[in-house]
Amino acid sequence: MHQSLTKSSEGYGLLAIQGILGILGLTSRAELKAELLKELERYAQSLSRLRQTPSVDVAILDAVLANIGHVTQHLQRLSNQMLRQARKNEFLDALSRRSPVQGSASAFDSPALYHWLHQDYAVRVECLEQWLLPVQPIRDAVELLLRIIRDSAVPDEQVAQQGLFQKTLDSTVPSQLVRIILPDGTPVFPETSGSKHRLSIRFMEQRNFKERPRQCAENIVFRLACCVF
């Protein structure tokens, strides 16, 4: 979404529209705000218990806790009426009824969207920012929670033998998020599968885009973080 706001091509404009429609669709869930507040409170309590840990930088901890408090306050002020008002947009409502928004817009099939995509870049950015403003507290909460989860584990170097890596997981502490980090320019991509007991990663290569990708035969060095908070 951030990149879509800073890119001027039609394709990025479509990505931004798709993202906004998805976000506004989530706001119709009555339990969304309560779930986010519950997670923020849980994270704050868990972090507060770390204060007596000798290796913890108290200044950094206090900054994170203050950020959680700030985000929580803004989210608490967000009323259901404000969310309903955010969804009360005839232009976006008409686009959502054409779900999913197509990968391109023609003047015949989607004249309103086509017209918007060909407005000045500054006009489109202003529209996007106005549409996102009412749901900014939700956006801030989700971004903060994800950042804390990602920072909860330090990536370790691993080797996928002949393109395959398997790891047994602790089912009593299920991972919330798995990070797979490859060096820039690596000519392979990961396919991930698994359960709460096991994680499997296959590194695939696609030398010819007319054919299906294949598991590479070389050993792949990468970094892995199984994040849980």
Tab-separated table of C-alpha atoms in Angstrom:
chain	number	residue	atom	x	y	z
A	1	MET	CA	0.000	0.000	0.000
A	2	HIS	CA	2.827	2.433	0.862
A	3	GLN	CA	4.521	1.759	-2.492
A	4	SER	CA	1.220	2.145	-4.319
A	5	LEU	CA	0.830	5.603	-2.819
A	6	THR	CA	4.242	6.679	-4.096
A	7	LYS	CA	4.084	5.212	-7.616
A	8	SER	CA	2.374	6.962	-10.494
A	9	SER	CA	1.611	4.116	-12.936
A	10	GLU	CA	-1.876	2.754	-13.594
A	11	GLY	CA	-0.863	-0.635	-12.209
A	12	TYR	CA	0.101	0.826	-8.834
A	13	GLY	CA	-3.152	2.779	-8.794
A	14	LEU	CA	-5.086	-0.463	-9.217
A	15	LEU	CA	-3.070	-2.112	-6.433
A	16	ALA	CA	-3.907	0.792	-4.139
A	17	ILE	CA	-7.624	0.498	-4.946
A	18	GLN	CA	-7.545	-3.255	-4.290
A	19	GLY	CA	-5.796	-2.690	-0.963
A	20	ILE	CA	-8.261	-0.036	0.169
A	21	LEU	CA	-11.249	-2.201	-0.763
A	22	GLY	CA	-9.749	-5.055	1.253
A	23	ILE	CA	-9.140	-2.841	4.286
A	24	LEU	CA	-12.632	-1.347	4.187
A	25	GLY	CA	-14.068	-4.835	3.860
A	26	LEU	CA	-12.279	-5.886	7.051
A	27	THR	CA	-13.702	-2.922	8.956
A	28	SER	CA	-17.189	-4.393	8.540
A	29	ARG	CA	-16.193	-7.123	11.030
A	30	ALA	CA	-17.645	-6.056	14.366
A	31	GLU	CA	-14.960	-7.896	16.341
A	32	LEU	CA	-11.935	-6.422	14.520
A	33	LYS	CA	-11.370	-3.478	16.864
A	34	ALA	CA	-11.878	-5.620	19.986
A	35	GLU	CA	-9.431	-8.248	18.732
A	36	LEU	CA	-6.753	-5.650	17.999
A	37	LEU	CA	-7.194	-4.008	21.412
A	38	LYS	CA	-6.956	-7.397	23.099
A	39	GLU	CA	-3.705	-8.185	21.277
A	40	LEU	CA	-2.225	-4.781	22.085
A	41	GLU	CA	-3.017	-5.308	25.775
A	42	ARG	CA	-1.504	-8.795	25.717
A	43	TYR	CA	1.672	-7.521	24.075
A	44	ALA	CA	1.965	-4.681	26.593
A	45	GLN	CA	1.613	-7.081	29.527
A	46	SER	CA	4.156	-9.514	28.078
A	47	LEU	CA	6.674	-6.752	27.427
A	48	SER	CA	6.179	-5.226	30.877
A	49	ARG	CA	7.250	-8.517	32.455
A	50	LEU	CA	10.622	-8.158	30.710
A	51	ARG	CA	11.510	-5.040	32.688
A	52	GLN	CA	13.375	-7.033	35.350
A	53	THR	CA	15.394	-9.009	32.797
A	54	PRO	CA	19.048	-7.856	33.044
A	55	SER	CA	19.738	-8.090	29.298
A	56	VAL	CA	16.764	-5.893	28.336
A	57	ASP	CA	17.379	-2.280	27.333
A	58	VAL	CA	14.815	-0.494	29.515
A	59	ALA	CA	14.866	2.665	27.383
A	60	ILE	CA	13.940	0.729	24.237
A	61	LEU	CA	11.333	-1.256	26.176
A	62	ASP	CA	9.733	1.929	27.500
A	63	ALA	CA	9.645	3.395	23.989
A	64	VAL	CA	7.849	0.320	22.639
A	65	LEU	CA	5.367	0.340	25.532
A	66	ALA	CA	4.713	4.044	24.981
A	67	ASN	CA	4.074	3.355	21.300
A	68	ILE	CA	1.626	0.583	22.203
A	69	GLY	CA	-0.163	2.976	24.561
A	70	HIS	CA	-0.347	5.680	21.899
A	71	VAL	CA	-1.720	3.293	19.264
A	72	THR	CA	-4.200	1.837	21.771
A	73	GLN	CA	-5.597	5.270	22.637
A	74	HIS	CA	-6.152	6.158	18.985
A	75	LEU	CA	-7.814	2.809	18.323
A	76	GLN	CA	-10.127	3.190	21.328
A	77	ARG	CA	-11.350	6.521	19.942
A	78	LEU	CA	-12.300	4.882	16.649
A	79	SER	CA	-16.080	4.397	16.753
A	80	ASN	CA	-18.246	2.084	14.666
A	81	GLN	CA	-19.935	5.173	13.280
A	82	MET	CA	-16.587	6.449	11.991
A	83	LEU	CA	-15.941	3.110	10.293
A	84	ARG	CA	-19.395	3.096	8.718
A	85	GLN	CA	-18.734	6.603	7.446
A	86	ALA	CA	-15.444	5.441	5.929
A	87	ARG	CA	-17.283	2.718	4.023
A	88	LYS	CA	-19.925	5.202	2.881
A	89	ASN	CA	-18.195	6.038	-0.387
A	90	GLU	CA	-20.267	5.584	-3.531
A	91	PHE	CA	-17.234	5.425	-5.821
A	92	LEU	CA	-15.503	2.683	-3.824
A	93	ASP	CA	-18.791	0.898	-3.132
A	94	ALA	CA	-19.457	0.628	-6.860
A	95	LEU	CA	-15.967	-0.802	-7.413
A	96	SER	CA	-16.375	-3.338	-4.604
A	97	ARG	CA	-19.466	-4.705	-6.320
A	98	ARG	CA	-17.267	-5.563	-9.313
A	99	SER	CA	-15.199	-7.866	-7.101
A	100	PRO	CA	-12.440	-8.543	-7.683
A	101	VAL	CA	-11.136	-5.374	-9.313
A	102	GLN	CA	-9.593	-6.487	-12.576
A	103	GLY	CA	-5.905	-6.204	-13.330
A	104	SER	CA	-6.640	-3.446	-15.823
A	105	ALA	CA	-9.417	-0.941	-16.372
A	106	SER	CA	-10.951	-0.088	-19.730
A	107	ALA	CA	-13.079	2.925	-20.555
A	108	PHE	CA	-15.883	0.548	-21.578
A	109	ASP	CA	-15.949	-1.951	-18.680
A	110	SER	CA	-15.003	0.374	-15.801
A	111	PRO	CA	-15.416	3.959	-16.997
A	112	ALA	CA	-15.343	5.541	-13.510
A	113	LEU	CA	-12.205	3.640	-12.485
A	114	TYR	CA	-10.582	4.350	-15.854
A	115	HIS	CA	-11.344	8.051	-15.398
A	116	TRP	CA	-9.877	8.075	-11.871
A	117	LEU	CA	-6.710	6.250	-12.940
A	118	HIS	CA	-6.079	8.928	-15.553
A	119	GLN	CA	-6.383	11.847	-13.151
A	120	ASP	CA	-3.267	13.763	-12.178
A	121	TYR	CA	-1.025	11.829	-9.820
A	122	ALA	CA	-1.490	14.428	-7.074
A	123	VAL	CA	-5.279	14.087	-7.309
A	124	ARG	CA	-5.104	10.301	-6.944
A	125	VAL	CA	-2.731	10.505	-3.979
A	126	GLU	CA	-5.058	12.974	-2.255
A	127	CYS	CA	-8.005	10.614	-2.775
A	128	LEU	CA	-6.072	7.626	-1.427
A	129	GLU	CA	-4.933	9.508	1.658
A	130	GLN	CA	-8.476	10.728	2.379
A	131	TRP	CA	-9.889	7.212	2.016
A	132	LEU	CA	-7.245	5.761	4.336
A	133	LEU	CA	-7.418	8.470	7.003
A	134	PRO	CA	-10.495	7.119	8.876
A	135	VAL	CA	-8.926	3.656	9.233
A	136	GLN	CA	-5.450	4.924	10.154
A	137	PRO	CA	-5.767	3.690	13.794
A	138	ILE	CA	-6.412	0.144	12.537
A	139	ARG	CA	-3.524	0.397	10.118
A	140	ASP	CA	-1.183	1.647	12.867
A	141	ALA	CA	-2.232	-1.170	15.220
A	142	VAL	CA	-1.699	-3.908	12.635
A	143	GLU	CA	1.688	-2.515	11.582
A	144	LEU	CA	2.861	-2.280	15.205
A	145	LEU	CA	1.747	-5.813	16.080
A	146	LEU	CA	3.436	-7.234	12.985
A	147	ARG	CA	6.650	-5.332	13.711
A	148	ILE	CA	6.777	-6.694	17.265
A	149	ILE	CA	6.164	-10.240	16.014
A	150	ARG	CA	8.895	-9.935	13.365
A	151	ASP	CA	11.354	-8.565	15.924
A	152	SER	CA	10.617	-11.386	18.387
A	153	ALA	CA	13.042	-13.801	16.698
A	154	VAL	CA	16.568	-13.410	15.340
A	155	PRO	CA	16.994	-15.107	11.934
A	156	ASP	CA	19.385	-18.074	11.957
A	157	GLU	CA	21.412	-19.267	8.978
A	158	GLN	CA	20.110	-22.518	7.508
A	159	VAL	CA	20.940	-24.716	4.524
A	160	ALA	CA	18.351	-26.347	2.286
A	161	GLN	CA	19.976	-29.541	1.051
A	162	GLN	CA	19.279	-29.870	-2.675
A	163	GLY	CA	16.648	-27.185	-2.335
A	164	LEU	CA	14.688	-28.816	0.508
A	165	PHE	CA	14.538	-27.734	4.150
A	166	GLN	CA	12.419	-29.353	6.869
A	167	LYS	CA	12.128	-28.392	10.509
A	168	THR	CA	10.216	-29.885	13.429
A	169	LEU	CA	8.310	-27.201	15.325
A	170	ASP	CA	7.352	-26.942	18.962
A	171	SER	CA	3.595	-27.549	18.806
A	172	THR	CA	3.131	-26.124	22.306
A	173	VAL	CA	4.343	-22.712	21.080
A	174	PRO	CA	2.980	-22.368	17.531
A	175	SER	CA	4.734	-19.821	15.328
A	176	GLN	CA	2.666	-16.810	14.347
A	177	LEU	CA	4.857	-15.852	11.412
A	178	VAL	CA	7.755	-17.399	9.481
A	179	ARG	CA	10.395	-15.197	7.850
A	180	ILE	CA	12.526	-16.576	5.015
A	181	ILE	CA	15.395	-14.286	4.036
A	182	LEU	CA	17.437	-14.803	0.867
A	183	PRO	CA	20.369	-12.733	-0.406
A	184	ASP	CA	19.490	-10.210	-3.096
A	185	GLY	CA	19.727	-11.684	-6.560
A	186	THR	CA	19.179	-15.302	-5.496
A	187	PRO	CA	17.668	-17.031	-8.575
A	188	VAL	CA	15.236	-19.153	-6.537
A	189	PHE	CA	12.043	-18.601	-4.572
A	190	PRO	CA	10.576	-20.497	-1.592
A	191	GLU	CA	7.404	-22.566	-1.518
A	192	THR	CA	6.301	-23.126	2.070
A	193	SER	CA	3.977	-25.700	3.589
A	194	GLY	CA	3.490	-27.177	7.008
A	195	SER	CA	1.473	-27.433	10.178
A	196	LYS	CA	1.965	-26.654	13.846
A	197	HIS	CA	4.269	-29.701	14.031
A	198	ARG	CA	6.431	-29.321	10.922
A	199	LEU	CA	7.692	-26.750	8.446
A	200	SER	CA	8.790	-27.593	4.899
A	201	ILE	CA	10.430	-25.171	2.481
A	202	ARG	CA	11.210	-26.025	-1.129
A	203	PHE	CA	13.353	-23.621	-3.108
A	204	MET	CA	12.161	-23.473	-6.681
A	205	GLU	CA	13.806	-22.262	-9.858
A	206	GLN	CA	12.154	-21.244	-13.084
A	207	ARG	CA	14.589	-20.918	-15.940
A	208	ASN	CA	11.858	-20.993	-18.566
A	209	PHE	CA	8.616	-19.155	-17.892
A	210	LYS	CA	6.792	-21.382	-20.345
A	211	GLU	CA	7.206	-24.317	-17.964
A	212	ARG	CA	6.374	-25.068	-14.348
A	213	PRO	CA	9.022	-24.222	-11.728
A	214	ARG	CA	11.194	-27.059	-10.439
A	215	GLN	CA	12.908	-27.691	-7.130
A	216	CYS	CA	16.545	-26.683	-7.476
A	217	ALA	CA	19.257	-29.312	-7.040
A	218	GLU	CA	21.788	-27.037	-5.332
A	219	ASN	CA	22.177	-26.362	-1.630
A	220	ILE	CA	20.596	-23.027	-0.726
A	221	VAL	CA	21.877	-20.908	2.152
A	222	PHE	CA	19.189	-18.717	3.700
A	223	ARG	CA	18.092	-17.248	7.013
A	224	LEU	CA	15.001	-18.380	8.892
A	225	ALA	CA	13.065	-16.906	11.792
A	226	CYS	CA	10.060	-18.628	13.366
A	227	CYS	CA	8.391	-15.733	15.145
A	228	VAL	CA	6.072	-16.037	18.116
A	229	PHE	CA	5.153	-13.506	20.765
